Amino acid sequence: MTVEPILVMQGIRKSFPGVAALKNVQLRLFPGEVHALMGQNGAGKSTLIKVLTGVETPDGGEIRLKGELIQPTCVGEAQAIGISTVYQEINLCPNLSVAENIFIGRFPIRGPAIDWKTIERESQTALAALNIHIDVTLPLASFPVAIQQMVAIARALSTAAQVLILDEPTSSLDEDEVERLFQALRQLKQKGMAILFVTHFLDQTYAISDRITVLRNGEFVGEYAASALSRLDLINTMVGREIDEASYAAETAAQTGSVAADPYVSACGLGSTGTMRPIDLDIYQGQVLGLGGLLGSGRTETARMLFGIDHTDSGTIRVGGEAVKLNSPRKAVQHGIAFCPEDRKTEGIIAELSIRENIILALQARRGIFRYLPKRLQRTIADEYIQQLGIRTPDAEKPIGQLSGGNQQKALLARWLATDPKMLILDEPTRGIDIAAKLEIMELVKAQCRKGLAILFISSEMSEVLRVSDRIAVLRDRQKIGEIAGKDADEQSVFRMIAGAES
Ligand SMILES: Nc1ncnc2c1ncn2[C@@H]1O[C@H](COP(=O)(O)OP(=O)(O)OP(=O)(O)O)[C@@H](O)[C@H]1O
Ligand SMILES: [Mg+2]
């Protein structure tokens, strides 16, 4: 029996000024399959999805759904013909309630009015299917990013779609949530839905997908059965050159340089009632201190207290041996602390400004507006980081909003490195970053560390925390429950500690 693909894209082309984002790309989706769309940052994955869902108009090529030519011109139209999408940058409405977000654009009417009861009940059901139990009448913005992401997924699931597209849905989810999502996807697959899934996590690709399409530099490289393509082959296909296992593994070993005798930042009993229980942390120059813990364990809250964003009401902080009050980010910056936040959309990039302006932003702020950085110098700094971090753009003067997701993340990292900080807090720095770039970024972080930078590192990927950290402080339920030396730690020992067992 031959099964026909439900969706076929062929010869798709799309250019933006200075960038050929898609050159003759093809894609086939079969009913009842999970299909991974893979490629490095800027390869064209999100653009292909936008073309498919009517957000971008292609310059050429055709799309067929069940054999029929389609040309969706907006998301609503794609949705109406059965293509449902969760975009990379969650674009729901933060001020509306969770339930409103799930039903936006298709509110059920009862008599003369909107049927709020039904909306609330069905929203609850849709979220319960993902094992999320929250008050759906609260504004979406009152929930963490991970929950917002799940709401976006619930929205896509609650429409009667035949094709479901997920652009990096898991980059802000923890392992439990990923497993829940995958369970939901497996059910949908059973029902014959075709699912297209973009991720940079190789483990996830192999855990869930049947077939893989690889893009490189806007070009179609190949379509493979997941079972027939090894990890290393997949990486090499994406990158277009040989990355040997040895250099991938060697990454693990590199330990840091000379460590200062005294911590640069020392927090003692630092806490915030209702948010974070008193915590002791010592962060040394030349060392990476990792924060281990599940989503909601207090990792980001700890970072926010140290950067003066969240108010603290107990404990003390010493910086360079001196007791200080870090009651605003400005103060923190003055003390040489930098913070690369996890949510680049709301706390990070300014989409309308150029890449150059985004990169020099923090440096300029620290110098004050009266010590304006000459434009030539700004260019030099921006170009240096674009080159060092491999930010894929034709020009530093382009609006940063036009960069691919992973490249925006790199620009944000550049912003803080450019301030030449003494301590850098990295909250999920490699979220959405492709595997080759991730190795480069981690290498760069460690090189800065060897030069004497103190780093506080947060990532929901435990393997990554283990790989870079000299020490790991383990958090659970908004308190620190212990610390392990990096060389003694493995995933088991950290998870045992989190689970509360004696290790
Ligand atoms: N609106 C736009 N204007 C100009 N250039 C754009 C626009 N959208 C995308 N691009 C460019 O097209 C290329 C492909 O971007 P795309 O977002 O599709 O990459 P991606 O594969 O999704 O990457 P990532 O893994 O980082 O999300 C990039 O070079 C990007 O800068
Ligand atoms: Mg993308």
Coordinates of C-alpha atoms and ligand atoms in Angstrom, one line a residue:
M1 CA 0.0 0.0 0.0
T2 CA 1.4 3.4 -0.9
V3 CA 0.5 6.2 1.4
E4 CA 0.2 9.6 -0.3
P5 CA 1.7 12.6 1.4
I6 CA -0.8 15.0 2.9
L7 CA 1.3 18.0 2.2
V8 CA 3.9 18.7 -0.4
M9 CA 6.0 21.8 -0.9
Q10 CA 8.2 22.1 -3.9
G11 CA 10.7 24.5 -5.4
I12 CA 10.0 27.1 -2.7
R13 CA 12.0 30.2 -3.0
K14 CA 12.0 33.3 -0.7
S15 CA 14.4 36.2 -0.5
F16 CA 14.7 39.1 1.8
P17 CA 16.9 42.1 1.0
G18 CA 20.4 40.7 1.0
V19 CA 19.5 37.2 2.0
A20 CA 18.2 34.3 0.0
A21 CA 16.4 32.6 2.9
L22 CA 15.0 29.7 0.8
K23 CA 16.4 28.4 -2.5
N24 CA 14.4 25.7 -4.2
V25 CA 13.3 23.9 -1.0
Q26 CA 11.0 20.9 -0.8
L27 CA 9.2 19.2 2.0
R28 CA 6.8 16.2 2.2
L29 CA 4.6 15.4 5.2
F30 CA 2.7 12.1 5.6
P31 CA -0.3 11.5 7.7
G32 CA 0.6 9.9 11.0
E33 CA 4.2 10.9 11.1
V34 CA 6.3 13.2 13.2
H35 CA 8.8 15.0 10.9
A36 CA 11.8 16.9 12.2
L37 CA 12.9 20.0 10.2
M38 CA 16.6 20.5 11.1
G39 CA 19.3 22.9 10.2
Q40 CA 21.6 25.5 11.8
N41 CA 20.5 28.9 12.9
G42 CA 19.5 30.9 9.8
A43 CA 19.1 27.8 7.6
G44 CA 15.6 28.8 6.7
K45 CA 13.4 26.6 8.9
S46 CA 11.1 29.3 10.3
T47 CA 10.9 31.0 7.0
L48 CA 9.7 27.7 5.4
I49 CA 7.0 27.4 8.1
K50 CA 6.0 31.0 7.6
V51 CA 5.6 30.4 3.8
L52 CA 3.5 27.4 4.5
T53 CA 1.2 29.2 6.9
G54 CA 0.7 32.4 5.0
V55 CA 2.9 34.7 7.1
E56 CA 5.3 35.2 4.2
T57 CA 4.5 35.1 0.5
P58 CA 7.0 32.9 -1.4
D59 CA 8.8 34.2 -4.5
G60 CA 8.3 30.9 -6.2
G61 CA 7.3 27.3 -5.8
E62 CA 4.0 25.5 -5.0
I63 CA 2.3 24.0 -2.0
R64 CA -0.2 21.1 -2.2
L65 CA -2.5 19.9 0.5
K66 CA -4.1 16.6 -0.3
G67 CA -3.1 17.2 -3.9
E68 CA -4.7 20.6 -4.1
L69 CA -2.8 23.7 -4.8
I70 CA -3.0 26.1 -1.8
Q71 CA -1.8 29.6 -1.3
P72 CA -2.6 30.7 2.2
T73 CA -2.3 34.5 2.7
C74 CA -2.7 34.6 6.4
V75 CA -2.5 32.4 9.5
G76 CA -6.3 32.3 9.8
E77 CA -6.6 31.0 6.3
A78 CA -4.1 28.3 6.9
Q79 CA -5.9 27.4 10.1
A80 CA -9.2 27.2 8.3
I81 CA -7.8 24.6 5.8
G82 CA -6.4 22.5 8.7
I83 CA -2.8 23.7 9.2
S84 CA -2.2 24.8 12.8
T85 CA 1.0 26.4 13.9
V86 CA 3.0 27.2 17.1
Y87 CA 5.6 29.8 16.1
Q88 CA 9.1 30.1 17.5
E89 CA 8.5 33.4 19.2
I90 CA 5.3 32.7 21.1
N91 CA 2.9 35.3 19.6
L92 CA -0.1 35.1 21.8
C93 CA -1.6 38.1 23.6
P94 CA -0.1 38.5 27.0
N95 CA -2.8 40.8 28.4
L96 CA -5.7 38.5 27.5
S97 CA -6.6 35.6 29.7
V98 CA -5.3 32.1 29.0
A99 CA -8.7 31.0 27.9
E100 CA -9.1 34.0 25.6
N101 CA -5.7 33.1 24.0
I102 CA -6.8 29.6 23.3
F103 CA -10.0 30.7 21.6
I104 CA -9.0 34.0 20.1
G105 CA -10.4 34.5 16.6
R106 CA -13.0 31.8 17.1
F107 CA -15.1 32.6 20.1
P108 CA -18.2 30.4 20.4
I109 CA -21.4 32.5 20.5
R110 CA -24.4 31.6 22.6
G111 CA -27.4 33.7 21.8
P112 CA -26.3 37.3 21.6
A113 CA -23.1 36.9 23.6
I114 CA -19.8 35.1 23.7
D115 CA -20.1 31.8 25.5
W116 CA -17.5 32.3 28.2
K117 CA -18.5 29.2 30.1
T118 CA -17.7 27.0 27.2
I119 CA -14.5 28.8 26.5
E120 CA -13.3 28.3 30.0
R121 CA -14.3 24.7 30.2
E122 CA -12.8 23.7 26.9
S123 CA -9.6 25.6 27.6
Q124 CA -9.2 23.7 30.9
T125 CA -9.8 20.4 29.0
A126 CA -7.2 21.3 26.3
L127 CA -4.6 22.2 28.9
A128 CA -5.5 19.1 31.1
A129 CA -4.6 17.0 28.0
L130 CA -1.1 18.4 28.4
N131 CA -1.3 17.8 32.2
I132 CA -1.4 21.6 32.9
H133 CA -3.8 22.7 35.6
I134 CA -4.0 26.4 35.9
D135 CA -6.6 29.1 36.4
V136 CA -7.5 29.9 32.7
T137 CA -9.1 33.2 33.6
L138 CA -5.8 34.8 34.6
P139 CA -3.8 36.9 32.1
L140 CA -1.4 34.8 30.1
A141 CA 1.5 37.1 31.1
S142 CA 1.1 36.0 34.8
F143 CA 2.5 32.6 33.9
P144 CA 6.1 31.7 33.1
V145 CA 7.3 31.3 29.5
A146 CA 7.1 27.5 29.7
I147 CA 3.4 27.6 30.5
Q148 CA 2.8 30.2 27.9
Q149 CA 4.4 27.9 25.4
M150 CA 2.1 25.1 26.5
V151 CA -0.9 27.4 26.1
A152 CA 0.2 28.0 22.5
I153 CA 0.4 24.3 21.9
A154 CA -3.0 23.7 23.6
R155 CA -4.4 26.3 21.2
A156 CA -3.0 24.6 18.2
L157 CA -4.3 21.2 19.5
S158 CA -7.8 22.5 20.2
T159 CA -8.4 23.4 16.6
A160 CA -9.3 20.5 14.3
A161 CA -6.0 20.4 12.4
Q162 CA -4.6 17.8 10.0
V163 CA -1.2 19.3 10.0
L164 CA 0.4 20.6 13.2
I165 CA 3.6 22.7 13.0
L166 CA 5.7 23.4 16.0
D167 CA 8.7 25.7 15.7
E168 CA 11.0 25.0 18.6
P169 CA 8.2 24.3 21.0
T170 CA 10.4 22.7 23.6
S171 CA 13.2 25.3 24.0
S172 CA 11.7 26.6 27.2
L173 CA 10.3 23.4 28.6
D174 CA 11.8 21.1 31.2
E175 CA 12.1 17.4 30.8
D176 CA 8.8 16.6 32.4
E177 CA 7.0 19.1 30.2
V178 CA 8.7 17.8 27.1
E179 CA 7.6 14.3 27.9
R180 CA 4.0 15.5 28.3
L181 CA 4.1 17.3 25.0
F182 CA 5.6 14.2 23.3
Q183 CA 2.8 12.0 24.8
A184 CA 0.3 14.4 23.3
L185 CA 2.1 14.4 20.0
R186 CA 2.1 10.6 19.9
Q187 CA -1.7 10.5 20.4
L188 CA -2.2 13.0 17.6
K189 CA 0.0 10.9 15.4
Q190 CA -2.1 7.8 16.1
K191 CA -5.1 9.8 14.9
G192 CA -3.3 10.4 11.6
M193 CA -2.2 14.0 12.1
A194 CA 1.0 15.0 10.3
I195 CA 3.3 16.9 12.6
L196 CA 6.3 19.0 11.6
F197 CA 8.6 19.7 14.5
V198 CA 11.7 22.1 14.6
T199 CA 14.2 21.6 17.3
H200 CA 17.9 21.9 18.0
F201 CA 17.9 19.1 20.6
L202 CA 19.1 15.9 18.9
D203 CA 17.8 13.7 21.7
Q204 CA 14.3 14.9 21.1
T205 CA 14.6 14.5 17.3
Y206 CA 15.4 10.9 17.7
A207 CA 12.9 10.3 20.5
I208 CA 9.9 11.5 18.5
S209 CA 10.5 11.7 14.8
D210 CA 10.0 9.3 12.0
R211 CA 11.6 11.3 9.3
I212 CA 14.0 14.2 9.1
T213 CA 14.4 17.0 6.5
V214 CA 17.6 18.9 6.6
L215 CA 18.1 22.5 5.3
R216 CA 21.5 24.2 5.0
N217 CA 21.9 27.8 4.0
G218 CA 18.4 28.0 2.6
E219 CA 18.9 24.9 0.6
F220 CA 17.2 21.5 0.8
V221 CA 19.9 18.9 1.6
G222 CA 17.9 15.7 2.0
E223 CA 15.0 13.8 3.5
Y224 CA 15.9 10.8 5.7
A225 CA 14.3 8.1 7.8
A226 CA 15.3 8.9 11.3
S227 CA 16.3 5.3 11.9
A228 CA 18.7 5.4 9.0
L229 CA 20.6 8.5 9.9
S230 CA 23.1 8.5 12.7
R231 CA 23.5 11.5 15.0
L232 CA 26.9 12.2 13.7
D233 CA 25.7 12.0 10.1
L234 CA 22.9 14.3 11.0
I235 CA 25.2 16.9 12.5
N236 CA 27.6 16.7 9.5
T237 CA 24.7 17.1 7.1
M238 CA 23.4 20.2 8.9
V239 CA 26.8 21.8 9.2
G240 CA 28.1 20.7 5.9
R241 CA 31.5 19.7 7.2
E242 CA 32.9 17.0 9.3
I243 CA 32.7 17.5 13.1
D244 CA 34.5 14.6 14.6
E245 CA 33.2 13.0 17.8
A246 CA 36.5 13.7 19.5
S247 CA 36.2 17.5 19.4
Y248 CA 32.6 17.1 20.5
A249 CA 33.6 15.0 23.5
A250 CA 36.8 17.0 24.2
E251 CA 34.6 19.8 25.2
T252 CA 33.7 18.0 28.4
A253 CA 37.2 18.0 29.7
A254 CA 38.4 21.6 29.4
Q255 CA 38.6 22.9 32.9
T256 CA 38.9 26.6 33.9
G257 CA 42.0 28.7 34.6
S258 CA 43.4 30.1 37.7
V259 CA 40.7 30.7 40.3
A260 CA 40.8 33.7 42.6
A261 CA 41.2 33.0 46.3
D262 CA 38.2 35.0 47.3
P263 CA 34.8 35.0 45.7
Y264 CA 33.9 38.0 43.5
V265 CA 30.3 37.8 44.6
S266 CA 29.3 36.3 47.9
A267 CA 25.7 36.1 48.8
C268 CA 24.8 35.2 52.4
G269 CA 21.3 34.4 53.4
L270 CA 20.0 36.3 50.4
G271 CA 16.2 35.9 50.1
S272 CA 13.0 37.4 49.1
T273 CA 9.9 36.5 51.1
G274 CA 7.4 34.6 49.0
T275 CA 9.9 34.2 46.1
M276 CA 13.2 32.7 47.2
R277 CA 14.3 31.3 50.6
P278 CA 17.6 32.5 51.9
I279 CA 20.5 31.3 49.8
D280 CA 24.3 31.3 50.2
L281 CA 26.3 31.5 47.0
D282 CA 30.0 32.2 46.3
I283 CA 30.9 33.0 42.7
Y284 CA 34.6 33.0 41.9
Q285 CA 36.5 34.7 39.0
G286 CA 37.8 32.0 36.7
Q287 CA 35.0 29.6 37.6
V288 CA 31.6 28.6 36.3
L289 CA 29.0 28.1 39.0
G290 CA 26.1 26.2 37.5
L291 CA 22.6 26.3 38.9
G292 CA 20.9 22.9 38.8
G293 CA 17.2 22.3 39.4
L294 CA 14.0 21.8 37.6
L295 CA 11.8 24.6 36.1
G296 CA 10.4 26.6 38.9
S297 CA 13.1 25.6 41.4
G298 CA 14.2 29.2 41.7
R299 CA 17.1 29.4 39.2
T300 CA 15.9 32.5 37.4
E301 CA 14.8 34.1 40.7
T302 CA 18.3 33.7 42.1
A303 CA 19.8 35.4 39.0
R304 CA 17.3 38.2 39.3
M305 CA 18.1 38.9 43.0
L306 CA 21.8 39.0 42.1
F307 CA 21.2 41.5 39.3
G308 CA 19.1 43.7 41.5
I309 CA 15.9 43.1 39.5
D310 CA 14.0 41.4 42.3
H311 CA 13.8 43.0 45.7
T312 CA 15.5 41.1 48.5
D313 CA 14.5 41.4 52.2
S314 CA 17.1 39.3 53.9
G315 CA 20.8 38.6 53.7
T316 CA 23.8 40.4 52.4
I317 CA 25.9 40.6 49.2
R318 CA 29.6 41.3 49.0
V319 CA 31.2 42.2 45.7
G320 CA 35.0 42.1 45.7
G321 CA 34.9 41.8 49.5
E322 CA 32.8 44.9 50.0
A323 CA 29.3 44.8 51.3
V324 CA 27.0 46.4 48.8
K325 CA 23.3 46.9 48.1
L326 CA 22.3 45.6 44.7
N327 CA 18.9 47.2 44.6
S328 CA 18.7 47.9 40.9
P329 CA 20.3 46.5 37.7
R330 CA 22.1 49.8 37.3
K331 CA 23.9 49.2 40.6
A332 CA 24.7 45.6 39.5
V333 CA 26.2 46.8 36.3
Q334 CA 28.3 49.4 38.1
H335 CA 29.7 46.5 40.1
G336 CA 30.7 44.7 37.0
I337 CA 27.8 42.3 36.9
A338 CA 26.1 41.5 33.6
F339 CA 22.9 39.5 33.0
C340 CA 21.9 37.8 29.8
P341 CA 18.2 37.0 30.4
E342 CA 16.3 33.9 29.3
D343 CA 13.4 35.7 27.6
R344 CA 14.9 37.6 24.8
K345 CA 11.6 38.8 23.5
T346 CA 10.5 40.8 26.5
E347 CA 13.7 41.4 28.4
G348 CA 16.2 41.3 25.6
I349 CA 16.3 42.5 22.1
I350 CA 14.8 45.7 20.8
A351 CA 13.5 44.5 17.4
E352 CA 13.4 47.9 15.7
L353 CA 17.0 48.8 16.5
S354 CA 19.9 47.5 14.4
I355 CA 22.1 44.7 15.4
R356 CA 24.9 47.2 16.1
E357 CA 22.7 49.2 18.4
N358 CA 21.5 46.2 20.2
I359 CA 25.0 45.0 20.8
I360 CA 26.4 48.3 22.2
L361 CA 23.3 49.0 24.2
A362 CA 24.5 47.8 27.6
L363 CA 28.0 49.2 27.1
Q364 CA 26.6 52.6 26.2
A365 CA 24.3 52.4 29.2
R366 CA 27.2 51.7 31.5
R367 CA 29.2 54.6 30.1
G368 CA 26.3 57.0 30.5
I369 CA 24.7 59.0 27.8
F370 CA 27.3 61.8 28.0
R371 CA 30.1 59.5 27.0
Y372 CA 28.7 58.6 23.6
L373 CA 30.5 55.8 21.8
P374 CA 31.6 57.1 18.4
K375 CA 29.8 55.3 15.6
R376 CA 33.0 54.0 14.1
L377 CA 33.9 52.4 17.4
Q378 CA 30.4 50.9 17.7
R379 CA 30.8 49.4 14.3
T380 CA 34.1 47.9 15.2
I381 CA 32.7 46.4 18.4
A382 CA 29.6 45.0 16.7
D383 CA 31.5 43.6 13.7
E384 CA 34.0 41.9 16.1
Y385 CA 31.2 40.1 17.9
I386 CA 29.3 39.2 14.8
Q387 CA 32.4 37.6 13.6
Q388 CA 33.4 35.9 16.9
L389 CA 30.0 34.5 17.5
G390 CA 29.2 33.7 13.9
I391 CA 26.0 35.8 13.8
R392 CA 24.5 35.2 10.4
T393 CA 23.7 38.6 8.8
P394 CA 24.8 40.5 5.7
D395 CA 25.2 43.7 7.8
A396 CA 25.3 45.0 11.4
E397 CA 22.9 47.8 10.4
K398 CA 20.0 45.4 9.8
P399 CA 17.1 45.5 12.3
I400 CA 17.8 42.7 14.8
G401 CA 14.2 41.5 14.4
Q402 CA 15.2 40.2 11.0
L403 CA 17.7 37.8 12.4
S404 CA 16.8 34.2 12.9
G405 CA 15.9 33.2 16.5
G406 CA 19.2 31.7 17.3
N407 CA 21.1 34.6 15.9
Q408 CA 19.2 37.0 18.0
Q409 CA 20.2 35.0 21.1
K410 CA 23.9 35.3 20.0
A411 CA 23.5 39.1 19.6
L412 CA 22.2 39.3 23.1
L413 CA 25.1 37.4 24.4
A414 CA 27.4 39.8 22.5
R415 CA 25.7 42.8 24.2
W416 CA 26.8 41.6 27.6
L417 CA 30.3 40.4 26.6
A418 CA 30.9 43.8 25.1
T419 CA 30.5 45.4 28.6
D420 CA 33.6 43.4 29.6
P421 CA 32.0 42.3 32.9
K422 CA 33.6 40.8 36.0
M423 CA 30.7 38.5 36.5
L424 CA 28.3 37.3 33.9
I425 CA 25.0 35.7 34.6
L426 CA 23.8 33.5 31.7
D427 CA 20.2 32.3 31.9
E428 CA 19.6 29.7 29.2
P429 CA 22.2 31.2 26.9
T430 CA 22.0 28.5 24.3
R431 CA 18.2 28.2 24.0
G432 CA 17.4 27.9 20.3
I433 CA 21.0 27.8 19.3
D434 CA 22.1 25.1 16.9
I435 CA 24.5 22.4 17.9
A436 CA 27.6 23.7 16.2
A437 CA 27.1 27.3 17.4
K438 CA 26.4 25.9 20.9
L439 CA 29.8 24.3 21.1
E440 CA 31.3 27.6 19.9
I441 CA 29.4 29.6 22.4
M442 CA 30.3 27.3 25.3
E443 CA 33.9 27.4 24.2
L444 CA 33.8 31.2 24.1
V445 CA 32.2 31.3 27.6
K446 CA 34.9 29.2 28.9
A447 CA 37.6 31.2 27.3
Q448 CA 36.2 34.3 29.0
C449 CA 36.3 32.4 32.2
R450 CA 39.9 31.4 31.8
K451 CA 40.6 35.1 31.4
G452 CA 39.1 35.7 34.8
L453 CA 35.4 36.2 34.3
A454 CA 33.1 34.8 37.0
I455 CA 30.1 33.0 35.5
L456 CA 26.8 32.0 36.9
F457 CA 25.3 29.5 34.4
I458 CA 21.7 28.4 34.2
S459 CA 20.3 25.9 31.7
S460 CA 17.4 23.5 31.7
E461 CA 19.7 21.0 29.9
M462 CA 21.4 19.3 32.8
S463 CA 24.1 17.8 30.5
E464 CA 25.1 21.3 29.5
V465 CA 25.3 22.5 33.1
L466 CA 27.5 19.5 34.0
R467 CA 29.7 20.1 31.0
V468 CA 30.6 23.7 31.8
S469 CA 30.4 24.0 35.6
D470 CA 33.2 23.8 38.1
R471 CA 30.7 23.7 40.8
I472 CA 26.9 23.1 40.8
A473 CA 24.5 24.6 43.3
V474 CA 21.4 22.5 43.4
L475 CA 18.0 24.2 43.9
R476 CA 14.6 22.7 44.7
D477 CA 11.4 24.5 45.7
R478 CA 13.1 27.9 45.8
Q479 CA 15.9 27.0 48.1
K480 CA 19.4 25.7 47.8
I481 CA 19.7 22.1 48.9
G482 CA 23.3 21.5 48.2
E483 CA 26.4 22.0 46.2
I484 CA 28.5 19.5 44.2
A485 CA 31.9 19.8 42.6
G486 CA 31.6 19.6 38.8
K487 CA 34.1 16.8 38.6
D488 CA 32.1 14.6 41.0
A489 CA 28.7 15.3 39.5
D490 CA 26.8 13.4 36.9
E491 CA 23.1 13.6 36.0
Q492 CA 22.3 10.8 38.4
S493 CA 23.8 12.5 41.4
V494 CA 22.2 15.9 40.7
F495 CA 18.8 14.3 40.1
R496 CA 19.1 12.2 43.2
M497 CA 19.8 15.4 45.2
I498 CA 16.8 17.1 43.6
A499 CA 14.6 14.1 44.4
G500 CA 15.7 14.4 48.0
A501 CA 17.6 11.2 48.4
E502 CA 20.8 11.1 50.3
S503 CA 23.7 11.0 47.8
Ligands
LIG1 N1 11.7 39.4 7.8 C1 12.9 39.2 7.4 N2 13.7 40.1 6.9 C2 15.0 39.9 6.5 N3 15.6 38.8 6.6 C3 14.9 37.7 7.2 C4 13.6 37.9 7.7 N4 13.2 36.7 8.2 C5 14.2 35.9 8.1 N5 15.3 36.5 7.5 C6 16.6 35.9 7.2 O1 16.4 34.6 6.6 C7 17.3 33.6 7.0 C8 16.6 32.4 7.5 O2 16.0 32.7 8.7 P1 15.1 31.7 9.5 O3 14.4 32.5 10.6 O4 14.2 31.0 8.6 O5 16.1 30.7 10.1 P2 15.9 29.4 11.1 O6 16.4 28.2 10.3 O7 14.6 29.4 11.6 O8 17.0 29.7 12.2 P3 16.9 29.5 13.9 O9 17.4 28.1 14.1 O10 17.9 30.5 14.4 O11 15.5 29.8 14.3 C9 18.2 34.3 8.1 O12 19.4 34.7 7.4 C10 17.4 35.5 8.5 O13 18.2 36.6 8.9
MG2 MG 13.7 29.6 13.5

